[in-house]
Amino acid sequence: MGHAHGLASPVTGRAGSALKGRIRVPGDKSISHRSMIFGLLSIGETRVEGLLEGDDVLRTAEACKALGAGIVREAPGRWRIRGVGIGGLSEPAGILDFGNAGTGSRLMMGVAGSHPITATFDGDASLRKRPMRRILDPLVRMGVTVVSEAEGGRVPLTLRGPRETIPITYETPAASAQIKSAILLAGLNAPGRTTVIEQEATRDHTERMLRHFGATVEVAPHGEHGRAVTVHGQPELRGTAVVVPSDPSSAAFPIVAALIVPGSDVVIEGVMMNPLRTGLIATLLEMGASIERLNEREEGGETVADLRVRASRLKGVTVPAARAPAMIDEYPILAVAAAFAEGTTRMQGLHELRVKESDRLAAVAAGLAEAGVPHEIVGDDLVVHGLEGRVRGGGRPVATHLDHRIAMSFLVMGLATVEPVTVDDGAMIATSFPTFIPLMRELGATILD
Ligand code: S3P
């Protein structure tokens, strides 16, 4: 990858023919990280099908190996993990380098921090800017020692786990599945019950997988949109089979591309339809998108569907803040759809976007500005004034700030703009969707790298 050599690799998206055909996007990133982690924490063997082989997940696999797991790749997407069981982690010999991955690093802080070992976490320039206090604060309450940390509670940081982890009840200050998951995973190695209360329900893959691997989890409603999730500590997790469904957050890019490129008609197969992940689809349907859910079925404990998407005239809508957790990674690509819509789209309550792989609010606004799309940031809201299908594009290369989703969003934009759109660096796309460029080309997209 370009970054290994300190070189950025610009990529350009350019308008061409209508997009046509059927594709399958890679496995879900959230479930792929968790497959490795649950494999590590289980006794016996876990077999994974459809694993996302993106850089983020491979870093988590390396970390799991460093903590004692035996991990073998048998075929593309097919992996076997031999676990050590809860309580059985060994101290890693070197630094755990998570690259660009917030999910991998934060979940593994809960895992390693709840064991009587010392572990150091680090990552790339993007991860080094991201807030880790939100994970360290509850872990300290569980008895974890923060031996050292970079200024402001960031990586590189070193944790030392207690001899016995303390079970807690914790109300998360942010709607974040990463915070919830780090605590629940730490709670696995604590005697008694650990409860996380969230004001807004976030993706529930950790809860589902805990049950799938044999733990006892209780979920109760909390307030209007929230939940209280309790895990019973020190279960014996048993290695099992995991089938990873396709990632709706990756499917989001071809979905919006098909909507905005005139004449398009595509099918994206086997996309996970977990209701805590489908906020983008709900929003696009409200905007008037033609998206059909075909052939709904169960795969690996999740509902999946083939999505048929046809080019559509979109209209602006207001996206309520309460929907943010179900589409948190999809705002950059929604902003692209909104640029092509008729009228104004208001996306409310986006403060969490400021602490993703980049400050996505600022990065999206800067990209829209380059392409000539009128917009404002009002408090934590992003307001995009749609140009009814005629977006200029062009401008200077969009600054991606080591953020895969900024890169893919603006490449998709360029497939429908008058002038091509260039992003300054496509290298990070490999963190979550390594086959993005070939799959988009298969549909007929013109992407130049
Ligand atoms: C994820 C949770 C979300 C999301 C990230 C994956 C997860 O982060 O943005 O891409 O797998 O738990 P937050 O929990 O910080 O919102």
XYZ file of C-alpha atoms and ligand atoms in Angstrom:
465
model
C 0.000 0.000 0.000
C 1.061 3.534 -0.728
C 1.348 4.444 2.931
C 3.937 1.827 3.666
C 6.185 3.938 1.472
C 4.780 7.280 2.560
C 3.296 7.801 -0.908
C -0.324 8.696 -1.478
C -2.061 7.067 -4.429
C -4.693 9.360 -5.977
C -7.762 7.754 -7.587
C -10.383 9.307 -9.871
C -14.065 8.517 -10.420
C -15.566 9.677 -13.688
C -19.016 9.559 -15.307
C -19.566 6.853 -17.916
C -22.241 4.355 -18.755
C -25.087 3.176 -16.534
C -24.146 0.645 -13.833
C -25.500 -2.868 -14.446
C -25.027 -6.329 -13.016
C -24.926 -8.348 -9.789
C -22.184 -8.162 -7.181
C -21.525 -9.411 -3.676
C -19.616 -7.129 -1.324
C -17.232 -8.581 1.314
C -18.111 -9.756 4.800
C -19.208 -7.400 7.538
C -16.324 -5.671 9.269
C -17.929 -5.620 12.729
C -18.714 -9.339 12.656
C -15.304 -10.188 11.165
C -13.419 -8.476 14.014
C -15.663 -10.188 16.541
C -15.210 -13.628 14.915
C -11.495 -13.434 15.588
C -11.987 -12.157 19.125
C -14.602 -14.769 20.062
C -12.408 -17.412 18.476
C -9.555 -16.336 20.756
C -11.784 -16.385 23.862
C -13.273 -19.826 23.162
C -12.169 -23.317 23.961
C -11.734 -25.387 20.817
C -12.001 -24.379 17.215
C -13.945 -21.624 15.497
C -14.480 -21.867 11.749
C -15.286 -18.653 9.919
C -16.718 -18.355 6.415
C -16.882 -15.068 4.535
C -14.400 -13.204 6.726
C -13.577 -9.697 5.499
C -9.889 -9.850 4.630
C -9.394 -6.115 5.003
C -6.382 -4.648 6.738
C -8.393 -3.744 9.867
C -9.503 -7.326 10.459
C -6.068 -8.759 9.648
C -4.633 -6.534 12.399
C -7.132 -7.964 14.861
C -6.144 -11.476 13.749
C -2.478 -10.632 14.373
C -3.324 -9.307 17.842
C -5.304 -12.467 18.647
C -2.287 -14.526 17.601
C -0.027 -12.450 19.820
C -2.377 -13.236 22.735
C -2.187 -16.978 22.098
C -4.716 -17.946 19.416
C -3.768 -20.342 16.625
C -5.069 -18.824 13.400
C -4.988 -20.387 9.940
C -6.357 -19.109 6.633
C -7.620 -22.126 4.719
C -9.030 -20.415 1.641
C -10.223 -16.916 0.730
C -12.598 -15.855 3.537
C -12.304 -19.221 5.288
C -10.358 -19.148 8.563
C -9.878 -21.430 11.559
C -9.130 -20.112 15.020
C -7.964 -22.246 17.919
C -8.828 -20.386 21.098
C -7.264 -20.215 24.542
C -10.483 -19.609 26.509
C -11.469 -16.770 28.815
C -8.674 -16.255 31.344
C -6.154 -18.047 29.125
C -4.492 -15.163 27.255
C -0.717 -14.947 27.178
C 1.180 -11.692 27.439
C 2.025 -10.406 23.952
C 5.726 -10.212 23.130
C 5.462 -6.980 21.136
C 3.263 -3.962 20.561
C -0.252 -4.673 19.268
C -0.416 -2.485 16.162
C -4.004 -1.977 15.021
C -3.222 0.179 12.014
C -6.323 2.228 11.135
C -8.775 0.147 13.176
C -10.804 1.772 15.934
C -12.995 -1.296 16.406
C -10.149 -3.791 16.677
C -8.141 -1.664 19.080
C -11.026 -0.719 21.355
C -12.565 -4.180 21.604
C -9.150 -5.704 22.267
C -8.524 -3.199 25.075
C -11.488 -4.796 26.839
C -10.202 -8.286 26.098
C -6.533 -7.833 27.043
C -7.257 -5.333 29.843
C -9.381 -7.874 31.717
C -6.488 -10.352 31.900
C -3.485 -10.161 34.266
C -1.094 -9.255 31.443
C 0.525 -6.076 30.144
C -0.271 -5.040 26.560
C 0.641 -2.009 24.471
C -1.718 -0.699 21.784
C -0.731 1.475 18.846
C -1.899 2.378 15.365
C -1.482 4.702 12.403
C -1.645 8.511 12.367
C -5.462 8.368 12.186
C -5.868 5.973 15.129
C -3.391 8.040 17.154
C -5.834 10.967 16.995
C -8.891 9.065 18.155
C -10.283 9.277 21.703
C -9.633 6.234 23.893
C -10.717 7.760 27.242
C -14.200 6.469 26.484
C -12.770 2.941 26.770
C -10.159 3.568 29.467
C -12.603 5.181 31.934
C -14.857 2.128 32.319
C -11.871 -0.245 32.197
C -10.223 1.612 35.083
C -13.423 1.081 37.063
C -13.069 -2.620 36.312
C -9.602 -2.605 37.899
C -7.426 -2.048 34.834
C -4.265 0.052 35.210
C -3.373 2.509 32.457
C 0.412 2.235 32.672
C 1.007 4.909 30.059
C -0.915 6.764 27.385
C -0.307 9.424 24.760
C -1.632 12.882 25.543
C -5.394 13.120 25.873
C -5.937 9.380 26.340
C -4.740 8.182 22.959
C -2.579 5.389 21.551
C 0.173 4.421 22.005
C -1.021 3.263 25.403
C -0.215 0.395 27.747
C -2.710 -1.459 29.924
C -2.117 -3.847 32.792
C -4.996 -6.055 33.800
C -5.922 -6.813 37.414
C -5.649 -10.232 39.010
C -9.421 -10.243 39.156
C -11.538 -7.973 36.983
C -14.391 -6.140 38.718
C -17.880 -6.460 37.197
C -19.576 -3.053 36.810
C -22.744 -1.344 35.671
C -21.874 1.421 33.261
C -23.935 3.989 31.431
C -22.154 4.884 28.194
C -21.701 8.622 27.592
C -21.824 8.160 23.787
C -23.937 5.959 21.538
C -21.106 3.582 20.680
C -21.098 -0.142 20.048
C -17.351 -0.065 20.550
C -17.663 1.215 24.114
C -20.459 -1.256 24.870
C -18.510 -4.143 23.372
C -15.212 -3.361 25.110
C -16.987 -3.437 28.490
C -18.995 -6.592 27.775
C -15.855 -8.365 26.564
C -13.996 -7.298 29.706
C -16.999 -8.458 31.748
C -16.504 -11.956 30.347
C -13.477 -12.313 32.585
C -15.098 -10.795 35.685
C -16.984 -12.794 38.330
C -20.674 -11.809 38.362
C -22.661 -9.599 36.053
C -21.497 -6.684 33.955
C -24.155 -4.333 32.613
C -23.896 -1.648 29.969
C -26.696 0.882 29.654
C -26.974 2.776 26.397
C -29.390 5.641 25.771
C -29.603 4.767 22.076
C -29.462 1.155 20.896
C -26.306 0.538 18.862
C -25.358 -2.429 16.694
C -25.855 -5.641 18.653
C -23.338 -7.996 17.048
C -21.427 -8.537 20.294
C -24.606 -9.544 22.124
C -25.658 -11.921 19.350
C -22.231 -13.509 19.126
C -21.892 -13.864 22.901
C -25.035 -16.005 22.816
C -23.891 -17.884 19.736
C -20.678 -18.860 21.554
C -22.554 -19.933 24.690
C -22.609 -16.946 27.059
C -25.703 -15.762 28.921
C -26.780 -12.253 27.921
C -29.837 -10.325 29.058
C -31.144 -7.379 27.094
C -33.818 -5.070 28.517
C -35.269 -1.889 27.044
C -34.009 1.308 28.679
C -35.835 4.611 28.210
C -37.243 5.537 24.825
C -34.541 4.191 22.487
C -32.015 2.586 24.815
C -31.077 -0.805 26.185
C -29.471 -2.356 29.233
C -27.259 -5.289 28.281
C -25.963 -7.705 30.909
C -23.406 -10.448 30.441
C -22.831 -13.174 33.035
C -19.102 -13.384 33.686
C -16.719 -16.303 33.351
C -18.734 -18.558 31.086
C -16.994 -21.194 29.051
C -17.215 -20.093 25.446
C -17.134 -22.917 22.923
C -15.611 -22.587 19.472
C -18.267 -22.748 16.772
C -19.043 -21.958 13.139
C -19.555 -18.352 12.032
C -20.916 -17.282 8.660
C -20.201 -13.607 8.043
C -22.930 -11.854 6.004
C -22.098 -9.077 3.530
C -21.392 -5.672 5.044
C -24.235 -3.166 4.643
C -21.739 -0.356 5.235
C -19.778 -1.506 2.163
C -22.949 -2.168 0.134
C -23.817 1.498 0.773
C -21.328 2.624 -1.905
C -22.668 0.628 -4.875
C -26.232 1.330 -3.656
C -25.779 5.098 -3.843
C -23.752 4.806 -7.058
C -26.651 2.951 -8.708
C -29.114 5.577 -7.495
C -27.199 8.567 -8.867
C -25.782 7.195 -12.149
C -28.602 7.568 -14.716
C -30.039 4.340 -16.138
C -28.421 2.064 -13.540
C -29.963 -1.229 -12.399
C -27.878 -3.415 -10.071
C -28.346 -6.219 -7.568
C -26.173 -6.469 -4.472
C -26.446 -9.974 -3.078
C -26.767 -11.222 0.468
C -26.570 -7.890 2.329
C -27.056 -8.066 6.104
C -30.360 -6.445 7.100
C -29.831 -6.193 10.875
C -32.248 -3.365 11.810
C -29.506 -1.620 13.799
C -27.534 -1.292 10.537
C -30.160 -0.353 7.946
C -30.666 3.330 8.683
C -29.220 4.341 5.311
C -31.689 2.180 3.402
C -34.597 3.594 5.427
C -33.391 7.115 4.661
C -32.871 6.480 0.954
C -36.371 4.951 0.691
C -37.782 8.111 2.281
C -35.863 10.099 -0.334
C -37.677 8.175 -3.062
C -35.009 5.595 -3.923
C -35.944 2.453 -5.810
C -34.481 -0.273 -3.580
C -36.157 -3.670 -3.478
C -35.389 -6.270 -0.806
C -35.468 -9.593 -2.615
C -35.034 -13.171 -1.476
C -34.901 -12.405 2.269
C -33.390 -15.283 4.219
C -31.382 -16.148 7.326
C -27.600 -16.460 7.122
C -25.430 -16.990 10.179
C -28.095 -15.698 12.578
C -28.797 -12.520 10.599
C -31.430 -11.680 7.993
C -29.878 -11.010 4.604
C -31.462 -9.863 1.336
C -30.506 -9.217 -2.263
C -30.995 -5.533 -2.950
C -32.095 -4.426 -6.410
C -31.306 -0.755 -6.855
C -32.347 1.378 -9.805
C -31.391 4.943 -10.629
C -33.877 7.254 -8.933
C -34.845 10.884 -8.601
C -34.199 11.611 -4.948
C -35.668 14.340 -2.766
C -34.204 15.879 0.360
C -35.358 14.709 3.807
C -34.600 15.340 7.464
C -32.691 12.477 9.092
C -33.422 12.470 12.834
C -30.567 12.173 15.339
C -32.167 9.021 16.764
C -31.342 7.216 13.530
C -27.620 7.998 13.745
C -26.520 4.770 15.483
C -28.133 2.668 12.721
C -26.278 4.504 9.960
C -23.286 6.059 11.667
C -20.764 5.020 9.001
C -23.091 5.926 6.128
C -23.337 9.717 6.490
C -20.511 10.483 4.046
C -22.190 8.478 1.277
C -25.626 9.827 2.240
C -24.224 13.338 1.803
C -23.271 12.323 -1.746
C -26.811 11.063 -2.431
C -28.172 14.301 -0.938
C -26.032 16.375 -3.314
C -27.908 14.799 -6.260
C -31.374 15.110 -4.659
C -33.951 17.802 -5.194
C -34.175 20.040 -2.121
C -32.442 20.078 1.229
C -31.304 17.123 3.341
C -30.707 17.755 7.037
C -28.681 15.160 8.909
C -29.096 15.809 12.603
C -26.937 14.953 15.604
C -23.656 13.992 13.931
C -21.195 14.764 16.756
C -19.828 11.185 16.715
C -18.749 11.698 13.097
C -16.020 14.018 14.334
C -14.147 11.133 15.999
C -14.161 8.510 13.247
C -11.154 7.569 11.078
C -11.146 11.298 10.283
C -13.312 14.233 11.348
C -15.922 13.102 8.853
C -18.092 16.160 9.271
C -15.230 18.424 8.213
C -13.948 16.025 5.542
C -17.386 15.654 3.913
C -17.961 19.411 3.990
C -14.579 20.039 2.361
C -15.279 17.489 -0.369
C -18.735 18.945 -1.058
C -17.176 22.405 -1.297
C -14.667 21.215 -3.922
C -17.498 19.719 -5.980
C -19.593 22.892 -5.830
C -22.348 21.501 -3.596
C -23.957 24.098 -1.304
C -24.032 22.930 2.304
C -23.679 24.096 5.914
C -22.629 22.625 9.227
C -25.052 23.936 11.851
C -23.968 22.783 15.304
C -23.781 19.006 14.891
C -26.038 18.926 11.838
C -24.992 18.673 8.221
C -27.301 20.418 5.762
C -26.869 19.654 2.052
C -28.732 21.609 -0.631
C -29.289 19.178 -3.469
C -28.595 20.066 -7.084
C -31.200 17.810 -8.734
C -28.806 15.472 -10.473
C -26.479 18.105 -11.885
C -23.411 18.275 -9.674
C -20.298 19.919 -11.091
C -17.560 17.869 -9.388
C -13.999 18.667 -10.374
C -12.101 20.889 -7.965
C -8.916 19.928 -6.172
C -8.380 16.335 -5.048
C -10.534 15.551 -2.017
C -8.433 15.166 1.144
C -9.222 11.726 2.587
C -7.247 12.045 5.872
C -6.535 8.264 6.001
C -10.294 7.603 5.896
C -11.547 4.774 3.651
C -15.158 5.932 3.690
C -14.283 9.473 2.617
C -12.301 8.015 -0.293
C -15.099 5.679 -1.456
C -17.834 8.308 -1.007
C -16.198 10.875 -3.257
C -15.183 8.292 -5.861
C -18.872 7.343 -6.073
C -19.754 11.016 -6.407
C -17.398 11.306 -9.375
C -19.326 8.576 -11.233
C -22.203 11.024 -11.692
C -20.656 14.514 -11.703
C -20.061 16.684 -14.768
C -16.318 16.796 -14.110
C -14.403 13.823 -12.620
C -13.657 13.730 -8.886
C -10.202 12.765 -7.620
C -9.422 11.678 -4.075
C -5.902 12.246 -2.814
C -5.366 8.661 -1.631
C -7.139 5.382 -2.299
C -4.830 3.218 -0.203
C -7.047 3.136 2.891
C -9.951 1.589 0.979
C -8.179 -1.715 1.655
C -8.951 -1.411 5.382
C -12.644 -2.274 4.918
C -13.434 -2.980 1.240
C -10.339 -4.225 -0.606
C -12.374 -5.222 -3.687
C -14.190 -1.885 -4.022
C -12.491 -0.756 -7.242
C -12.735 -4.097 -9.129
C -16.366 -4.618 -8.063
C -17.372 -1.107 -9.127
C -15.618 -1.668 -12.454
C -17.531 -4.932 -12.847
C -20.726 -2.841 -12.718
C -19.302 -0.599 -15.433
C -17.919 2.261 -13.344
C -14.940 4.260 -14.598
C -12.418 4.467 -11.767
C -8.854 5.408 -12.666
C -5.981 4.617 -10.328
C -18.382 -0.434 15.141
C -19.022 0.582 15.790
C -19.112 1.951 15.269
C -18.725 2.038 13.798
C -17.513 1.214 13.471
C -17.745 -0.242 13.821
C -18.345 -1.770 15.763
O -18.228 2.769 16.014
O -18.492 3.379 13.414
O -17.198 1.302 12.089
O -17.994 -2.752 15.066
O -18.690 -1.881 16.943
P -18.707 3.490 17.397
O -19.001 2.444 18.357
O -17.528 4.320 17.831
O -19.883 4.313 16.991
